[in-house]
Amino acid sequence: MRNAPHLLLNTPDIEIWPGGLLRARSNHDARLLARASHVLRRKCDGRYLAVQLPRGLMPLITRLPEVPGIDHALSLLDAHLSLPARIPPPQGELPLHQLQHRLDQLGLDSDDYAAETGLWLIAEPAHLVLAGFDRYRRPLWLTRPAARSWQRMHDAAAASGIAMDAISGYRSHDYQLGIFERKLARGLSVSDILTVNAAPGFSEHHGGNALDIGAPGEPPAEESFEHSDAFAWLQQHAADYGFHMSYPRDNPHGIIYEPWHWCWMGIA
Ligand SMILES: [Zn+2]
């Protein structure tokens, strides 16, 4: 395998995962995933579309060429496989027009929502790096600087006897759209859903710089995190690593107090 298994190549419709990180859903999948250098995964439903094997690409669904976005993903994979390992992956952010179209379809007015909350649309990065694993042993994807800073901060806290773990890092627009689509299908209204979930596209997690942090043994994403040693340590030291709490008490966005949610913003 030529490429280190630590990059997620992102496209609007399809993610290209390095081999060895995705869980098999059948024995057949398990055999193929074990040998794959890369796996193409559809973002809207998580479906595995194809695996890159030593002898070439193997489709996992029928009519692979008809899958939206497949040409773009395959040309990106080809370029990645043919480039020397040192050439950097695609930089920058993905365009937002596809998200805006989906928001329109859901009947969600993103301009109104932005005006009400003071939040803004956040693009997905063109690639993410593996920053370790979260509490649930899922791969933790972040931008490269956020990943490096999280690892340094985590290790510094550990050296002071403070344990902390990641609950969740990067999440795609499709992930958040899926939450809305499932709830709408159950008969909830968009305004009902917005009381609990951020509108798709407006979560800091889309940008790959935000991280939900927990204390091992404590429940995830609960206000009680503010009483943990980990939180006290973060309040004192997180800024040294470029992390800031995005939603303190009485924040202007109308978002509940989230002592667990920290975003890497660079070091001033
Ligand atoms: Zn969060």
mmCIF file of C-alpha atoms and ligand atoms in Angstrom:
data_model
loop_
_atom_site.group_PDB
_atom_site.id
_atom_site.type_symbol
_atom_site.label_atom_id
_atom_site.label_comp_id
_atom_site.label_asym_id
_atom_site.label_seq_id
_atom_site.Cartn_x
_atom_site.Cartn_y
_atom_site.Cartn_z
ATOM 1 C CA MET A 1 0.000 0.000 0.000
ATOM 2 C CA ARG A 2 1.621 3.189 -1.203
ATOM 3 C CA ASN A 3 -0.304 5.736 0.835
ATOM 4 C CA ALA A 4 -0.289 6.058 4.592
ATOM 5 C CA PRO A 5 -3.766 5.157 5.891
ATOM 6 C CA HIS A 6 -4.542 8.501 7.410
ATOM 7 C CA LEU A 7 -6.272 10.668 4.780
ATOM 8 C CA LEU A 8 -9.971 11.034 4.005
ATOM 9 C CA LEU A 9 -10.400 12.479 0.491
ATOM 10 C CA ASN A 10 -13.687 14.336 0.370
ATOM 11 C CA THR A 11 -16.027 15.111 -2.541
ATOM 12 C CA PRO A 12 -19.578 16.499 -2.426
ATOM 13 C CA ASP A 13 -21.182 13.042 -2.860
ATOM 14 C CA ILE A 14 -18.554 10.445 -2.032
ATOM 15 C CA GLU A 15 -15.787 10.008 0.547
ATOM 16 C CA ILE A 16 -12.610 8.082 -0.262
ATOM 17 C CA TRP A 17 -11.520 6.266 2.901
ATOM 18 C CA PRO A 18 -8.175 4.602 3.447
ATOM 19 C CA GLY A 19 -8.425 0.836 3.842
ATOM 20 C CA GLY A 20 -8.560 -0.733 7.275
ATOM 21 C CA LEU A 21 -10.821 1.803 9.018
ATOM 22 C CA LEU A 22 -14.374 0.983 7.950
ATOM 23 C CA ARG A 23 -16.382 -1.737 9.626
ATOM 24 C CA ALA A 24 -17.548 -4.625 7.488
ATOM 25 C CA ARG A 25 -21.289 -5.225 7.283
ATOM 26 C CA SER A 26 -21.012 -8.785 5.942
ATOM 27 C CA ASN A 27 -18.414 -11.550 5.594
ATOM 28 C CA HIS A 28 -18.105 -10.706 1.923
ATOM 29 C CA ASP A 29 -17.404 -7.057 2.770
ATOM 30 C CA ALA A 30 -14.920 -8.092 5.468
ATOM 31 C CA ARG A 31 -12.769 -10.063 3.018
ATOM 32 C CA LEU A 32 -12.716 -7.203 0.519
ATOM 33 C CA LEU A 33 -12.199 -4.430 3.078
ATOM 34 C CA ALA A 34 -9.234 -6.317 4.532
ATOM 35 C CA ARG A 35 -7.469 -6.180 1.146
ATOM 36 C CA ALA A 36 -8.580 -2.722 0.008
ATOM 37 C CA SER A 37 -6.200 0.225 -0.106
ATOM 38 C CA HIS A 38 -9.217 2.550 -0.384
ATOM 39 C CA VAL A 39 -12.991 2.382 -0.027
ATOM 40 C CA LEU A 40 -15.490 4.669 -1.762
ATOM 41 C CA ARG A 41 -18.366 5.473 0.574
ATOM 42 C CA ARG A 42 -21.522 7.342 -0.450
ATOM 43 C CA LYS A 43 -22.167 10.190 1.947
ATOM 44 C CA CYS A 44 -25.967 10.341 1.846
ATOM 45 C CA ASP A 45 -26.497 6.779 3.107
ATOM 46 C CA GLY A 46 -23.056 5.452 4.102
ATOM 47 C CA ARG A 47 -23.202 2.775 1.413
ATOM 48 C CA TYR A 48 -19.857 1.261 0.352
ATOM 49 C CA LEU A 49 -19.697 1.745 -3.420
ATOM 50 C CA ALA A 50 -16.367 0.227 -4.461
ATOM 51 C CA VAL A 51 -13.022 -0.946 -3.119
ATOM 52 C CA GLN A 52 -9.598 -0.347 -4.595
ATOM 53 C CA LEU A 53 -7.798 -3.699 -4.617
ATOM 54 C CA PRO A 54 -4.234 -4.438 -5.736
ATOM 55 C CA ARG A 55 -5.590 -5.666 -9.086
ATOM 56 C CA GLY A 56 -7.905 -2.677 -9.619
ATOM 57 C CA LEU A 57 -11.231 -1.182 -8.665
ATOM 58 C CA MET A 58 -14.025 -3.550 -7.658
ATOM 59 C CA PRO A 59 -17.616 -2.201 -7.587
ATOM 60 C CA LEU A 60 -19.750 -3.235 -4.608
ATOM 61 C CA ILE A 61 -23.021 -2.119 -6.172
ATOM 62 C CA THR A 62 -24.558 -2.629 -9.592
ATOM 63 C CA ARG A 63 -24.551 0.322 -11.994
ATOM 64 C CA LEU A 64 -21.659 2.046 -10.248
ATOM 65 C CA PRO A 65 -21.092 4.372 -13.264
ATOM 66 C CA GLU A 66 -24.560 5.872 -12.715
ATOM 67 C CA VAL A 67 -23.922 6.918 -9.115
ATOM 68 C CA PRO A 68 -23.929 10.742 -8.854
ATOM 69 C CA GLY A 69 -20.443 12.106 -8.349
ATOM 70 C CA ILE A 70 -18.667 8.814 -9.126
ATOM 71 C CA ASP A 71 -16.590 10.215 -12.027
ATOM 72 C CA HIS A 72 -15.241 12.987 -9.821
ATOM 73 C CA ALA A 73 -14.412 10.574 -6.998
ATOM 74 C CA LEU A 74 -12.712 8.057 -9.286
ATOM 75 C CA SER A 75 -10.553 10.682 -10.984
ATOM 76 C CA LEU A 76 -9.528 11.965 -7.569
ATOM 77 C CA LEU A 77 -8.646 8.429 -6.460
ATOM 78 C CA ASP A 78 -6.673 7.821 -9.671
ATOM 79 C CA ALA A 79 -4.701 11.026 -9.192
ATOM 80 C CA HIS A 80 -4.061 10.148 -5.555
ATOM 81 C CA LEU A 81 -2.856 6.643 -6.448
ATOM 82 C CA SER A 82 -0.563 7.833 -9.205
ATOM 83 C CA LEU A 83 1.045 10.725 -7.347
ATOM 84 C CA PRO A 84 4.163 10.245 -5.304
ATOM 85 C CA ALA A 85 3.194 9.990 -1.637
ATOM 86 C CA ARG A 86 4.727 13.347 -0.788
ATOM 87 C CA ILE A 87 2.471 15.441 -2.996
ATOM 88 C CA PRO A 88 -0.200 17.006 -0.792
ATOM 89 C CA PRO A 89 -3.860 15.970 -1.086
ATOM 90 C CA PRO A 90 -6.493 18.367 -2.496
ATOM 91 C CA GLN A 91 -6.565 21.570 -0.468
ATOM 92 C CA GLY A 92 -9.303 24.046 0.330
ATOM 93 C CA GLU A 93 -13.021 23.566 0.745
ATOM 94 C CA LEU A 94 -15.812 21.957 -1.234
ATOM 95 C CA PRO A 95 -18.421 24.176 -2.918
ATOM 96 C CA LEU A 96 -21.695 24.872 -1.091
ATOM 97 C CA HIS A 97 -24.200 24.974 -3.979
ATOM 98 C CA GLN A 98 -25.241 21.331 -3.589
ATOM 99 C CA LEU A 99 -26.010 21.865 0.091
ATOM 100 C CA GLN A 100 -28.029 24.969 -0.680
ATOM 101 C CA HIS A 101 -30.104 23.034 -3.196
ATOM 102 C CA ARG A 102 -30.849 20.335 -0.603
ATOM 103 C CA LEU A 103 -31.805 22.946 2.006
ATOM 104 C CA ASP A 104 -34.271 24.430 -0.504
ATOM 105 C CA GLN A 105 -35.744 20.964 -1.052
ATOM 106 C CA LEU A 106 -36.252 20.578 2.692
ATOM 107 C CA GLY A 107 -38.032 23.926 2.789
ATOM 108 C CA LEU A 108 -35.324 25.349 5.013
ATOM 109 C CA ASP A 109 -34.528 28.980 4.312
ATOM 110 C CA SER A 110 -30.826 29.250 5.030
ATOM 111 C CA ASP A 111 -30.781 33.066 4.764
ATOM 112 C CA ASP A 112 -33.523 33.421 7.399
ATOM 113 C CA TYR A 113 -31.806 30.888 9.644
ATOM 114 C CA ALA A 114 -28.454 32.657 9.286
ATOM 115 C CA ALA A 115 -30.063 36.009 10.121
ATOM 116 C CA GLU A 116 -31.853 34.583 13.194
ATOM 117 C CA THR A 117 -28.884 32.750 14.666
ATOM 118 C CA GLY A 118 -25.869 34.734 13.519
ATOM 119 C CA LEU A 119 -24.429 31.407 12.310
ATOM 120 C CA TRP A 120 -23.079 30.975 8.797
ATOM 121 C CA LEU A 121 -22.741 28.152 6.275
ATOM 122 C CA ILE A 122 -19.593 26.135 6.820
ATOM 123 C CA ALA A 123 -17.996 24.320 3.885
ATOM 124 C CA GLU A 124 -16.504 20.839 4.182
ATOM 125 C CA PRO A 125 -12.732 20.522 3.730
ATOM 126 C CA ALA A 126 -11.403 18.773 0.611
ATOM 127 C CA HIS A 127 -9.484 16.376 2.849
ATOM 128 C CA LEU A 128 -9.242 15.426 6.506
ATOM 129 C CA VAL A 129 -6.608 13.626 8.499
ATOM 130 C CA LEU A 130 -6.975 10.860 11.048
ATOM 131 C CA ALA A 131 -6.618 12.420 14.503
ATOM 132 C CA GLY A 132 -6.907 9.112 16.374
ATOM 133 C CA PHE A 133 -10.111 7.432 17.495
ATOM 134 C CA ASP A 134 -13.062 8.665 19.483
ATOM 135 C CA ARG A 135 -14.589 7.186 22.640
ATOM 136 C CA TYR A 136 -16.549 4.710 20.503
ATOM 137 C CA ARG A 137 -13.432 3.586 18.581
ATOM 138 C CA ARG A 138 -14.633 5.403 15.476
ATOM 139 C CA PRO A 139 -11.990 7.182 13.377
ATOM 140 C CA LEU A 140 -11.728 10.827 14.427
ATOM 141 C CA TRP A 141 -11.347 13.067 11.358
ATOM 142 C CA LEU A 142 -10.167 16.675 11.650
ATOM 143 C CA THR A 143 -8.272 19.208 9.539
ATOM 144 C CA ARG A 144 -4.537 18.734 9.772
ATOM 145 C CA PRO A 145 -3.822 21.670 12.136
ATOM 146 C CA ALA A 146 -6.786 20.801 14.373
ATOM 147 C CA ALA A 147 -5.708 17.144 14.499
ATOM 148 C CA ARG A 148 -2.151 18.043 15.452
ATOM 149 C CA SER A 149 -3.323 20.537 18.085
ATOM 150 C CA TRP A 150 -5.829 18.087 19.569
ATOM 151 C CA GLN A 151 -3.151 15.402 19.899
ATOM 152 C CA ARG A 152 -0.717 17.824 21.526
ATOM 153 C CA MET A 153 -3.399 19.148 23.885
ATOM 154 C CA HIS A 154 -4.605 15.658 24.780
ATOM 155 C CA ASP A 155 -1.035 14.535 25.551
ATOM 156 C CA ALA A 156 -0.265 17.646 27.610
ATOM 157 C CA ALA A 157 -3.409 17.110 29.681
ATOM 158 C CA ALA A 158 -2.520 13.438 30.167
ATOM 159 C CA ALA A 159 0.973 14.439 31.343
ATOM 160 C CA SER A 160 -0.764 16.524 34.039
ATOM 161 C CA GLY A 161 -2.911 13.554 35.052
ATOM 162 C CA ILE A 162 -6.039 14.799 33.247
ATOM 163 C CA ALA A 163 -7.831 12.263 31.049
ATOM 164 C CA MET A 164 -10.018 13.441 28.190
ATOM 165 C CA ASP A 165 -11.412 11.790 25.084
ATOM 166 C CA ALA A 166 -13.005 12.846 21.818
ATOM 167 C CA ILE A 167 -16.728 12.264 21.418
ATOM 168 C CA SER A 168 -17.045 13.473 17.845
ATOM 169 C CA GLY A 169 -15.091 15.485 15.277
ATOM 170 C CA TYR A 170 -15.850 16.098 11.597
ATOM 171 C CA ARG A 171 -19.410 15.479 10.421
ATOM 172 C CA SER A 172 -20.562 15.928 6.814
ATOM 173 C CA HIS A 173 -23.474 18.015 5.560
ATOM 174 C CA ASP A 174 -25.101 14.752 4.469
ATOM 175 C CA TYR A 175 -24.940 13.408 8.011
ATOM 176 C CA GLN A 176 -26.877 16.417 9.293
ATOM 177 C CA LEU A 177 -29.266 16.388 6.300
ATOM 178 C CA GLY A 178 -29.982 12.728 7.060
ATOM 179 C CA ILE A 179 -31.090 13.641 10.607
ATOM 180 C CA PHE A 180 -33.517 16.197 9.155
ATOM 181 C CA GLU A 181 -34.847 13.858 6.473
ATOM 182 C CA ARG A 182 -35.543 11.084 8.989
ATOM 183 C CA LYS A 183 -37.311 13.435 11.404
ATOM 184 C CA LEU A 184 -39.372 15.061 8.614
ATOM 185 C CA ALA A 185 -40.402 11.578 7.490
ATOM 186 C CA ARG A 186 -41.645 10.942 11.046
ATOM 187 C CA GLY A 187 -43.882 14.009 10.773
ATOM 188 C CA LEU A 188 -41.846 16.622 12.646
ATOM 189 C CA SER A 189 -41.674 20.132 11.203
ATOM 190 C CA VAL A 190 -38.461 21.925 10.308
ATOM 191 C CA SER A 191 -38.980 24.386 13.169
ATOM 192 C CA ASP A 192 -39.463 21.461 15.628
ATOM 193 C CA ILE A 193 -36.194 19.907 14.483
ATOM 194 C CA LEU A 194 -34.294 23.189 14.661
ATOM 195 C CA THR A 195 -34.977 23.404 18.396
ATOM 196 C CA VAL A 196 -32.709 20.352 18.851
ATOM 197 C CA ASN A 197 -30.442 20.133 15.783
ATOM 198 C CA ALA A 198 -28.450 22.827 13.999
ATOM 199 C CA ALA A 199 -29.520 23.348 10.391
ATOM 200 C CA PRO A 200 -27.434 21.272 7.977
ATOM 201 C CA GLY A 201 -24.447 23.301 6.855
ATOM 202 C CA PHE A 202 -24.359 25.452 9.986
ATOM 203 C CA SER A 203 -22.579 23.111 12.387
ATOM 204 C CA GLU A 204 -18.957 23.878 13.174
ATOM 205 C CA HIS A 205 -18.357 20.134 12.916
ATOM 206 C CA HIS A 206 -18.689 20.389 9.101
ATOM 207 C CA GLY A 207 -15.463 22.392 8.876
ATOM 208 C CA GLY A 208 -13.311 19.747 10.564
ATOM 209 C CA ASN A 209 -12.015 22.115 13.235
ATOM 210 C CA ALA A 210 -14.610 21.441 15.955
ATOM 211 C CA LEU A 211 -14.405 18.692 18.514
ATOM 212 C CA ASP A 212 -16.695 17.453 21.249
ATOM 213 C CA ILE A 213 -14.552 16.556 24.244
ATOM 214 C CA GLY A 214 -15.478 14.303 27.142
ATOM 215 C CA ALA A 215 -14.080 12.915 30.348
ATOM 216 C CA PRO A 216 -13.793 9.108 30.280
ATOM 217 C CA GLY A 217 -16.541 7.541 32.369
ATOM 218 C CA GLU A 218 -18.728 10.643 32.170
ATOM 219 C CA PRO A 219 -21.790 10.800 29.897
ATOM 220 C CA PRO A 220 -21.127 12.484 26.527
ATOM 221 C CA ALA A 221 -22.298 16.000 25.679
ATOM 222 C CA GLU A 222 -23.889 16.807 29.042
ATOM 223 C CA GLU A 223 -23.705 20.099 30.877
ATOM 224 C CA SER A 224 -22.254 18.195 33.849
ATOM 225 C CA PHE A 225 -18.958 18.114 31.889
ATOM 226 C CA GLU A 226 -18.364 21.615 33.287
ATOM 227 C CA HIS A 227 -17.703 20.049 36.713
ATOM 228 C CA SER A 228 -14.985 17.704 35.419
ATOM 229 C CA ASP A 229 -11.240 18.127 35.907
ATOM 230 C CA ALA A 230 -10.920 17.923 32.126
ATOM 231 C CA PHE A 231 -13.115 21.020 31.707
ATOM 232 C CA ALA A 232 -11.180 22.955 34.351
ATOM 233 C CA TRP A 233 -7.938 22.067 32.545
ATOM 234 C CA LEU A 234 -9.384 23.105 29.164
ATOM 235 C CA GLN A 235 -10.523 26.456 30.494
ATOM 236 C CA GLN A 236 -6.987 27.153 31.643
ATOM 237 C CA HIS A 237 -4.981 25.688 28.766
ATOM 238 C CA ALA A 238 -7.067 25.071 25.606
ATOM 239 C CA ALA A 239 -6.350 28.527 24.170
ATOM 240 C CA ASP A 240 -2.618 27.717 24.242
ATOM 241 C CA TYR A 241 -3.434 25.013 21.669
ATOM 242 C CA GLY A 242 -5.809 27.185 19.626
ATOM 243 C CA PHE A 243 -9.062 25.684 20.962
ATOM 244 C CA HIS A 244 -11.966 27.845 22.143
ATOM 245 C CA MET A 245 -15.387 27.023 23.567
ATOM 246 C CA SER A 246 -17.892 28.021 20.867
ATOM 247 C CA TYR A 247 -21.136 28.075 22.848
ATOM 248 C CA PRO A 248 -20.679 29.435 26.353
ATOM 249 C CA ARG A 249 -23.699 30.253 28.536
ATOM 250 C CA ASP A 250 -26.022 32.867 27.006
ATOM 251 C CA ASN A 251 -24.211 32.854 23.663
ATOM 252 C CA PRO A 252 -25.725 35.139 21.007
ATOM 253 C CA HIS A 253 -26.629 32.233 18.667
ATOM 254 C CA GLY A 254 -29.417 30.877 20.871
ATOM 255 C CA ILE A 255 -27.523 27.570 21.111
ATOM 256 C CA ILE A 256 -27.642 25.798 24.453
ATOM 257 C CA TYR A 257 -24.566 25.958 26.679
ATOM 258 C CA GLU A 258 -22.125 23.346 25.317
ATOM 259 C CA PRO A 259 -19.110 23.102 27.626
ATOM 260 C CA TRP A 260 -17.969 20.022 25.650
ATOM 261 C CA HIS A 261 -17.768 21.718 22.225
ATOM 262 C CA TRP A 262 -14.393 23.276 21.338
ATOM 263 C CA CYS A 263 -13.223 24.647 18.025
ATOM 264 C CA TRP A 264 -9.679 25.053 16.780
ATOM 265 C CA MET A 265 -9.229 28.634 15.590
ATOM 266 C CA GLY A 266 -5.452 28.877 15.413
ATOM 267 C CA ILE A 267 -3.127 30.377 17.930
ATOM 268 C CA ALA A 268 -3.238 34.164 18.189
HETATM 269 ZN ZN ZN B 1 -20.115 19.812 19.021
#
